[in-house]
Structure formats: C-alpha cells, structure tokens
Amino acid sequence: MFLKRLRLSLDMIRFEHSIFALPFALTGALLAFRQTGFPEHFTDRRLWWTILWIVVAMVGARSAAMAFNRLVDAEIDAQNPRTKTRHIPAGLLSRTFGWGFTLGASALFLLAAWELNTLCFRLAPLALAVVFAYSFTKRFTHLSHVVLGFALGIAPAAAWIAVTGSLDPRILLLTAAVTFWTAGFDIIYSCQDYEFDRDTQLYSVPRVFGIPKALMIARALHVLMIVSLLALVWQLNLGALSLAGVAAVTALLVYEHGLVKPDDLSRVNAAFFTMNGWVSVLFFVFWAADILYASHV
C-alpha cells in the first residue's frame, strides 16, 4: 500500500519533470568547479559526492514544493475541469499522506544541504520558503509566474554555493535566465486556464492581459533569457560551444512559440513539456562540453 501511494505521489508531483531545472543546477555546479579548479582526476570523490548531494537537494526541494502546491491548491484544482482529476481532488491520495510526503521531501533537502556545506544549510530554510511561497501568489498577484521562475532560478546559484561555499554575483545571470525562461513558459501553460482564472478571480498574466498579449509577454521574457545567457558567456569568458548552446536554446524557443497561437492552444502541452525538456537538456550538453573541454586544454 505504501509503495502504491509513493508511486502515486511521484506521479502527482510529475517527478520526471525534475529535468526542467536540474540541468541548470548542474551547469551552475560545473561553472563553479571551473572557477575553483576541477579535481586532478574525474574519479575524485569530492567531485562526485558534491554532484550527488546537489541532485538529492534538487529532487528533495522540487518534490516538497510540488506536493505542497498540490495540497494548497486542492480545492481550486477540484473546481477546474482541467485539474479536477489530480490525485488529491480525485481522492487517490489523502491530505495526510501528502503532508507526510512534503515533510519527508523537505527533510531530504535539508539533509543534502547539511552534507554540502554550512552556508547551504543556513540558506536551506530560505530556499524552502521561496518554493513554498509560490503556491499562494496566484491568489493576489499576476507576477506568480515570475515567483515560480525565481523558485527554479535559485537552483544554479545554490549549486555554485554548494561547490564554493560562497556566492559569485555573476552566477545570478544564470538565475535570471532560468527565472525568465520559467516565467515565460508558465505564462504559455496558464493560457489554458484563462476562462477559469477569470471566473474565479485568480491572478495570471493571461487573465489580466488576455491571451494574445500574454503570449507576447512570454516571448519578451524568453528574449530576456537569451540576453542573460549571452551576458553570462561574456562575464565568464566562455567559449564557442556555450554560444552554440545559446543558439540551440534560441531555436527551440522560437519553435516553441510557433506551436501556440492565441486562437489555438491545442499544442500547449507539447510546447510546455517536450520543448522545455529539450531546452534544458541541450543547454546542459553544450555548456558542459564547453566547460569540460576548456578544463583539459
């Protein structure tokens, strides 16, 4: 029974979508190693142990945040035709189990932060506060998309701190890039709920500005993402492979926006899930290749 509920919980939080932010966190870690110096051998225990705990921290924080969001939004989800079949509104999981899962995932995150370094552990409660706060923002501000973006955007900066024990302001450009990227695709996704948000007085960019303008705002945010990435390439003196990665991300975002029209939202899921998964993975592949190649020449 417990294993069944655990499986349902992982499905509830869309565990597979950890891929959205994790590659950016790992990029932040690699950039930090590039700054401090990679271990002499890639079999070095420090390298892989740090990466392992960064992954555990990311999975724990995201799982806690998603489960918390499902709990906080359960009554709203029950009213929305698109979300009423989610696990808690549909009765597949109890609130008690959901709270237990949230506490367990939070404890896992705190353990990972403890294992990384003192500063990570001290900042861990603040990070949890940020990712939990997002769940309430749609009730009072249409900037909820930006708050969600920032909740994911702190991941690369946190990974930098995990490696170095301090924060370099330059890595905040990657935080900005992830924030703009996430806010943009969340606006696209929320277009599906335009009528529901309007009827229930929930805040979102589509509800406030309408779907056509919301899609324009999403495009502008994704332009800001690309500008932030280019600024980071310049600030850290990265190479041609990183620029190629930015070009690949740009092409994917252009294609993503081509999938969604103000009068045709039938391909929103493809734009949201498939394309953004490719954005994060290809970004990491190009930037990791650039960082690792430069460390061996």
Short mmCIF file of C-alpha atoms in Angstrom, two decimals:
data_model
loop_
_atom_site.label_atom_id
_atom_site.label_comp_id
_atom_site.label_asym_id
_atom_site.label_seq_id
_atom_site.Cartn_x
_atom_site.Cartn_y
_atom_site.Cartn_z
CA MET A 1 0.00 0.00 0.00
CA PHE A 2 2.79 2.41 0.91
CA LEU A 3 4.64 1.73 -2.35
CA LYS A 4 1.44 2.31 -4.32
CA ARG A 5 0.90 5.66 -2.60
CA LEU A 6 4.54 6.57 -3.16
CA ARG A 7 4.15 5.81 -6.86
CA LEU A 8 1.02 7.93 -6.98
CA SER A 9 2.88 10.71 -5.16
CA LEU A 10 5.69 10.70 -7.72
CA ASP A 11 3.06 10.85 -10.45
CA MET A 12 1.28 13.70 -8.61
CA ILE A 13 4.41 15.85 -8.50
CA ARG A 14 5.35 14.93 -12.08
CA PHE A 15 8.70 13.63 -10.84
CA GLU A 16 10.01 13.22 -14.38
CA HIS A 17 9.81 17.00 -14.83
CA SER A 18 12.72 17.46 -12.43
CA ILE A 19 14.61 17.58 -15.73
CA PHE A 20 13.49 21.19 -16.20
CA ALA A 21 15.69 22.75 -13.51
CA LEU A 22 18.25 20.03 -12.76
CA PRO A 23 20.44 20.62 -15.86
CA PHE A 24 20.72 24.30 -14.96
CA ALA A 25 21.72 23.41 -11.40
CA LEU A 26 24.37 21.02 -12.71
CA THR A 27 25.60 23.74 -15.06
CA GLY A 28 25.95 26.06 -12.08
CA ALA A 29 28.00 23.39 -10.31
CA LEU A 30 30.29 22.87 -13.32
CA LEU A 31 30.80 26.63 -13.68
CA ALA A 32 31.76 26.76 -10.01
CA PHE A 33 34.26 23.90 -10.44
CA ARG A 34 35.63 25.73 -13.47
CA GLN A 35 36.16 28.78 -11.26
CA THR A 36 37.75 26.95 -8.32
CA GLY A 37 39.53 24.30 -10.33
CA PHE A 38 38.41 20.78 -11.11
CA PRO A 39 39.94 17.94 -9.13
CA GLU A 40 43.03 16.49 -10.80
CA HIS A 41 41.15 13.30 -11.64
CA PHE A 42 37.48 12.97 -12.51
CA THR A 43 37.35 9.93 -10.24
CA ASP A 44 37.95 12.28 -7.31
CA ARG A 45 35.43 11.56 -4.55
CA ARG A 46 34.84 15.25 -3.78
CA LEU A 47 33.55 15.96 -7.30
CA TRP A 48 31.02 13.16 -7.48
CA TRP A 49 29.97 13.41 -3.84
CA THR A 50 29.16 17.10 -4.30
CA ILE A 51 27.23 16.45 -7.51
CA LEU A 52 25.30 13.62 -5.84
CA TRP A 53 24.15 15.82 -2.96
CA ILE A 54 23.25 18.65 -5.36
CA VAL A 55 20.99 16.22 -7.25
CA VAL A 56 19.46 14.99 -3.97
CA ALA A 57 18.86 18.58 -2.86
CA MET A 58 17.22 19.47 -6.17
CA VAL A 59 14.94 16.43 -6.14
CA GLY A 60 14.03 16.97 -2.49
CA ALA A 61 13.24 20.68 -2.87
CA ARG A 62 11.23 20.25 -6.05
CA SER A 63 9.29 17.26 -4.68
CA ALA A 64 8.44 19.15 -1.49
CA ALA A 65 7.38 22.24 -3.46
CA MET A 66 5.17 20.31 -5.88
CA ALA A 67 3.49 18.26 -3.16
CA PHE A 68 2.89 21.43 -1.13
CA ASN A 69 1.40 23.11 -4.20
CA ARG A 70 -0.99 20.21 -4.76
CA LEU A 71 -2.10 20.40 -1.13
CA VAL A 72 -2.60 24.18 -1.10
CA ASP A 73 -4.40 24.15 -4.46
CA ALA A 74 -6.53 21.04 -3.85
CA GLU A 75 -9.82 22.96 -3.55
CA ILE A 76 -9.05 25.12 -6.59
CA ASP A 77 -7.99 22.07 -8.59
CA ALA A 78 -11.27 20.35 -7.72
CA GLN A 79 -13.20 23.19 -9.40
CA ASN A 80 -11.08 23.34 -12.56
CA PRO A 81 -12.15 20.86 -15.27
CA ARG A 82 -8.51 20.54 -16.37
CA THR A 83 -7.18 19.66 -12.91
CA LYS A 84 -10.07 18.01 -11.06
CA THR A 85 -8.62 14.55 -11.77
CA ARG A 86 -5.40 15.33 -9.92
CA HIS A 87 -4.60 12.90 -7.15
CA ILE A 88 -5.83 14.78 -4.07
CA PRO A 89 -9.07 16.22 -5.54
CA ALA A 90 -9.83 12.81 -7.06
CA GLY A 91 -9.27 11.07 -3.73
CA LEU A 92 -6.36 8.92 -4.95
CA LEU A 93 -4.16 10.35 -2.19
CA SER A 94 -5.13 11.73 1.20
CA ARG A 95 -4.05 15.10 2.51
CA THR A 96 -2.36 13.32 5.41
CA PHE A 97 -0.15 11.34 3.07
CA GLY A 98 0.51 14.46 1.03
CA TRP A 99 1.71 16.35 4.10
CA GLY A 100 3.86 13.40 5.12
CA PHE A 101 5.41 13.32 1.65
CA THR A 102 6.06 17.07 1.80
CA LEU A 103 7.77 16.80 5.18
CA GLY A 104 9.83 13.82 4.04
CA ALA A 105 11.00 15.57 0.87
CA SER A 106 11.81 18.71 2.88
CA ALA A 107 13.86 16.65 5.33
CA LEU A 108 15.73 15.08 2.42
CA PHE A 109 16.54 18.55 1.08
CA LEU A 110 17.77 19.74 4.47
CA LEU A 111 19.95 16.64 4.81
CA ALA A 112 21.51 17.29 1.41
CA ALA A 113 22.16 20.94 2.32
CA TRP A 114 23.81 19.80 5.56
CA GLU A 115 26.05 17.40 3.66
CA LEU A 116 27.13 20.11 1.20
CA ASN A 117 28.38 22.93 3.42
CA THR A 118 27.46 25.29 6.25
CA LEU A 119 26.21 28.13 4.05
CA CYS A 120 23.95 25.78 2.09
CA PHE A 121 22.39 24.54 5.32
CA ARG A 122 21.89 28.05 6.67
CA LEU A 123 20.19 29.16 3.45
CA ALA A 124 18.09 25.98 3.08
CA PRO A 125 15.08 27.23 5.10
CA LEU A 126 15.00 30.39 2.99
CA ALA A 127 15.06 28.30 -0.19
CA LEU A 128 12.13 26.21 1.09
CA ALA A 129 10.25 29.40 1.98
CA VAL A 130 10.68 30.66 -1.60
CA VAL A 131 9.49 27.46 -3.27
CA PHE A 132 6.54 27.13 -0.88
CA ALA A 133 5.53 30.79 -1.23
CA TYR A 134 4.80 30.38 -4.94
CA SER A 135 1.70 28.30 -4.19
CA PHE A 136 -0.06 31.32 -2.65
CA THR A 137 0.90 34.00 -5.18
CA LYS A 138 -1.77 33.28 -7.78
CA ARG A 139 -4.30 34.47 -5.20
CA PHE A 140 -3.03 38.06 -5.13
CA THR A 141 -0.57 38.84 -7.98
CA HIS A 142 -0.19 38.14 -11.67
CA LEU A 143 3.57 38.04 -11.03
CA SER A 144 3.11 34.48 -9.76
CA HIS A 145 4.82 33.26 -12.93
CA VAL A 146 7.96 35.23 -12.04
CA VAL A 147 7.91 33.87 -8.49
CA LEU A 148 7.79 30.35 -9.91
CA GLY A 149 10.66 31.25 -12.21
CA PHE A 150 12.73 32.53 -9.31
CA ALA A 151 11.97 29.36 -7.31
CA LEU A 152 13.64 27.37 -10.10
CA GLY A 153 16.17 30.07 -10.84
CA ILE A 154 17.86 29.86 -7.46
CA ALA A 155 19.00 26.32 -8.31
CA PRO A 156 22.18 27.22 -10.27
CA ALA A 157 23.18 29.83 -7.66
CA ALA A 158 22.58 27.27 -4.92
CA ALA A 159 24.74 24.75 -6.80
CA TRP A 160 27.51 27.34 -7.06
CA ILE A 161 27.33 27.84 -3.28
CA ALA A 162 27.38 24.06 -2.81
CA VAL A 163 30.71 23.84 -4.64
CA THR A 164 32.44 27.01 -3.45
CA GLY A 165 30.83 27.81 -0.11
CA SER A 166 30.19 31.38 -1.30
CA LEU A 167 28.22 33.30 -3.92
CA ASP A 168 29.70 34.96 -7.00
CA PRO A 169 27.26 37.65 -8.29
CA ARG A 170 27.97 36.59 -11.87
CA ILE A 171 26.10 33.30 -11.43
CA LEU A 172 22.97 35.36 -10.77
CA LEU A 173 22.83 35.90 -14.53
CA LEU A 174 22.01 32.20 -14.82
CA THR A 175 19.43 32.63 -12.07
CA ALA A 176 17.90 35.45 -14.13
CA ALA A 177 17.94 33.33 -17.29
CA VAL A 178 16.12 30.44 -15.61
CA THR A 179 13.66 32.86 -13.99
CA PHE A 180 12.77 34.47 -17.33
CA TRP A 181 12.59 31.11 -19.10
CA THR A 182 10.31 29.53 -16.50
CA ALA A 183 8.07 32.58 -16.20
CA GLY A 184 7.69 32.63 -19.98
CA PHE A 185 6.70 29.02 -20.42
CA ASP A 186 4.44 29.13 -17.33
CA ILE A 187 2.54 32.02 -18.92
CA ILE A 188 2.08 29.92 -22.05
CA TYR A 189 0.85 27.00 -19.97
CA SER A 190 -1.55 29.15 -17.95
CA CYS A 191 -3.32 30.29 -21.12
CA GLN A 192 -5.26 27.03 -20.86
CA ASP A 193 -6.89 28.31 -17.66
CA TYR A 194 -7.79 31.79 -18.91
CA GLU A 195 -11.55 31.36 -18.51
CA PHE A 196 -11.26 29.55 -15.18
CA ASP A 197 -8.91 32.18 -13.76
CA ARG A 198 -11.26 34.93 -14.95
CA ASP A 199 -14.33 33.27 -13.41
CA THR A 200 -12.64 32.52 -10.06
CA GLN A 201 -10.67 35.78 -9.87
CA LEU A 202 -7.31 34.04 -9.74
CA TYR A 203 -4.34 36.07 -10.90
CA SER A 204 -2.38 35.25 -14.01
CA VAL A 205 -0.89 37.16 -16.92
CA PRO A 206 -3.44 35.74 -19.42
CA ARG A 207 -6.34 36.69 -17.16
CA VAL A 208 -5.04 40.26 -16.66
CA PHE A 209 -3.85 41.00 -20.20
CA GLY A 210 -5.65 38.47 -22.38
CA ILE A 211 -4.13 35.55 -24.26
CA PRO A 212 -2.61 37.44 -27.26
CA LYS A 213 -0.76 39.91 -25.03
CA ALA A 214 0.20 37.13 -22.63
CA LEU A 215 1.94 35.26 -25.43
CA MET A 216 3.77 38.45 -26.39
CA ILE A 217 4.94 38.85 -22.78
CA ALA A 218 6.13 35.25 -22.78
CA ARG A 219 8.17 35.96 -25.92
CA ALA A 220 9.70 39.05 -24.29
CA LEU A 221 10.67 37.03 -21.22
CA HIS A 222 12.37 34.44 -23.40
CA VAL A 223 14.29 37.19 -25.18
CA LEU A 224 15.49 38.34 -21.75
CA MET A 225 16.57 34.76 -21.04
CA ILE A 226 18.79 34.75 -24.12
CA VAL A 227 20.23 38.17 -23.23
CA SER A 228 21.05 36.89 -19.73
CA LEU A 229 22.80 33.82 -21.12
CA LEU A 230 24.86 35.91 -23.54
CA ALA A 231 25.83 38.22 -20.69
CA LEU A 232 26.97 35.21 -18.66
CA VAL A 233 29.05 33.90 -21.58
CA TRP A 234 30.77 37.28 -21.70
CA GLN A 235 31.19 37.64 -17.94
CA LEU A 236 32.74 34.18 -17.51
CA ASN A 237 34.64 34.25 -20.81
CA LEU A 238 33.07 31.02 -22.02
CA GLY A 239 33.76 29.52 -25.42
CA ALA A 240 32.14 28.74 -28.75
CA LEU A 241 30.28 25.67 -27.51
CA SER A 242 28.45 27.77 -24.94
CA LEU A 243 27.45 30.22 -27.68
CA ALA A 244 26.27 27.26 -29.76
CA GLY A 245 24.18 26.19 -26.78
CA VAL A 246 22.57 29.61 -26.59
CA ALA A 247 21.84 29.39 -30.32
CA ALA A 248 20.24 25.96 -29.85
CA VAL A 249 18.09 27.25 -26.99
CA THR A 250 17.03 30.23 -29.11
CA ALA A 251 15.98 27.98 -31.98
CA LEU A 252 13.97 25.73 -29.66
CA LEU A 253 12.20 28.69 -28.08
CA VAL A 254 11.32 30.12 -31.48
CA TYR A 255 9.84 26.73 -32.41
CA GLU A 256 8.03 26.53 -29.05
CA HIS A 257 6.31 29.86 -29.63
CA GLY A 258 5.37 28.75 -33.10
CA LEU A 259 3.38 25.86 -31.60
CA VAL A 260 0.97 28.13 -29.71
CA LYS A 261 -1.42 30.63 -31.24
CA PRO A 262 -3.92 32.90 -29.45
CA ASP A 263 -6.78 31.05 -31.15
CA ASP A 264 -5.21 27.57 -31.00
CA LEU A 265 -3.89 26.24 -27.68
CA SER A 266 -4.13 22.58 -28.66
CA ARG A 267 -0.34 22.17 -28.65
CA VAL A 268 0.38 23.84 -25.32
CA ASN A 269 1.40 20.55 -23.72
CA ALA A 270 3.93 19.90 -26.48
CA ALA A 271 5.30 23.42 -26.04
CA PHE A 272 5.41 23.15 -22.26
CA PHE A 273 6.66 19.61 -21.62
CA THR A 274 8.53 18.43 -24.71
CA MET A 275 10.21 21.60 -25.90
CA ASN A 276 11.25 22.84 -22.47
CA GLY A 277 12.71 19.46 -21.63
CA TRP A 278 14.85 19.75 -24.75
CA VAL A 279 15.81 23.33 -23.87
CA SER A 280 17.27 22.34 -20.51
CA VAL A 281 18.98 19.18 -21.74
CA LEU A 282 20.59 20.70 -24.83
CA PHE A 283 21.67 23.75 -22.83
CA PHE A 284 23.46 21.49 -20.36
CA VAL A 285 25.07 19.33 -23.06
CA PHE A 286 26.59 22.33 -24.87
CA TRP A 287 27.68 24.21 -21.76
CA ALA A 288 29.06 21.13 -20.01
CA ALA A 289 31.03 20.26 -23.14
CA ASP A 290 32.45 23.79 -23.28
CA ILE A 291 33.41 23.79 -19.58
CA LEU A 292 34.92 20.31 -19.60
CA TYR A 293 36.78 20.87 -22.88
CA ALA A 294 38.28 24.13 -21.61
CA SER A 295 39.42 22.42 -18.42
CA HIS A 296 41.54 19.99 -20.46
CA VAL A 297 43.27 22.35 -22.91
#
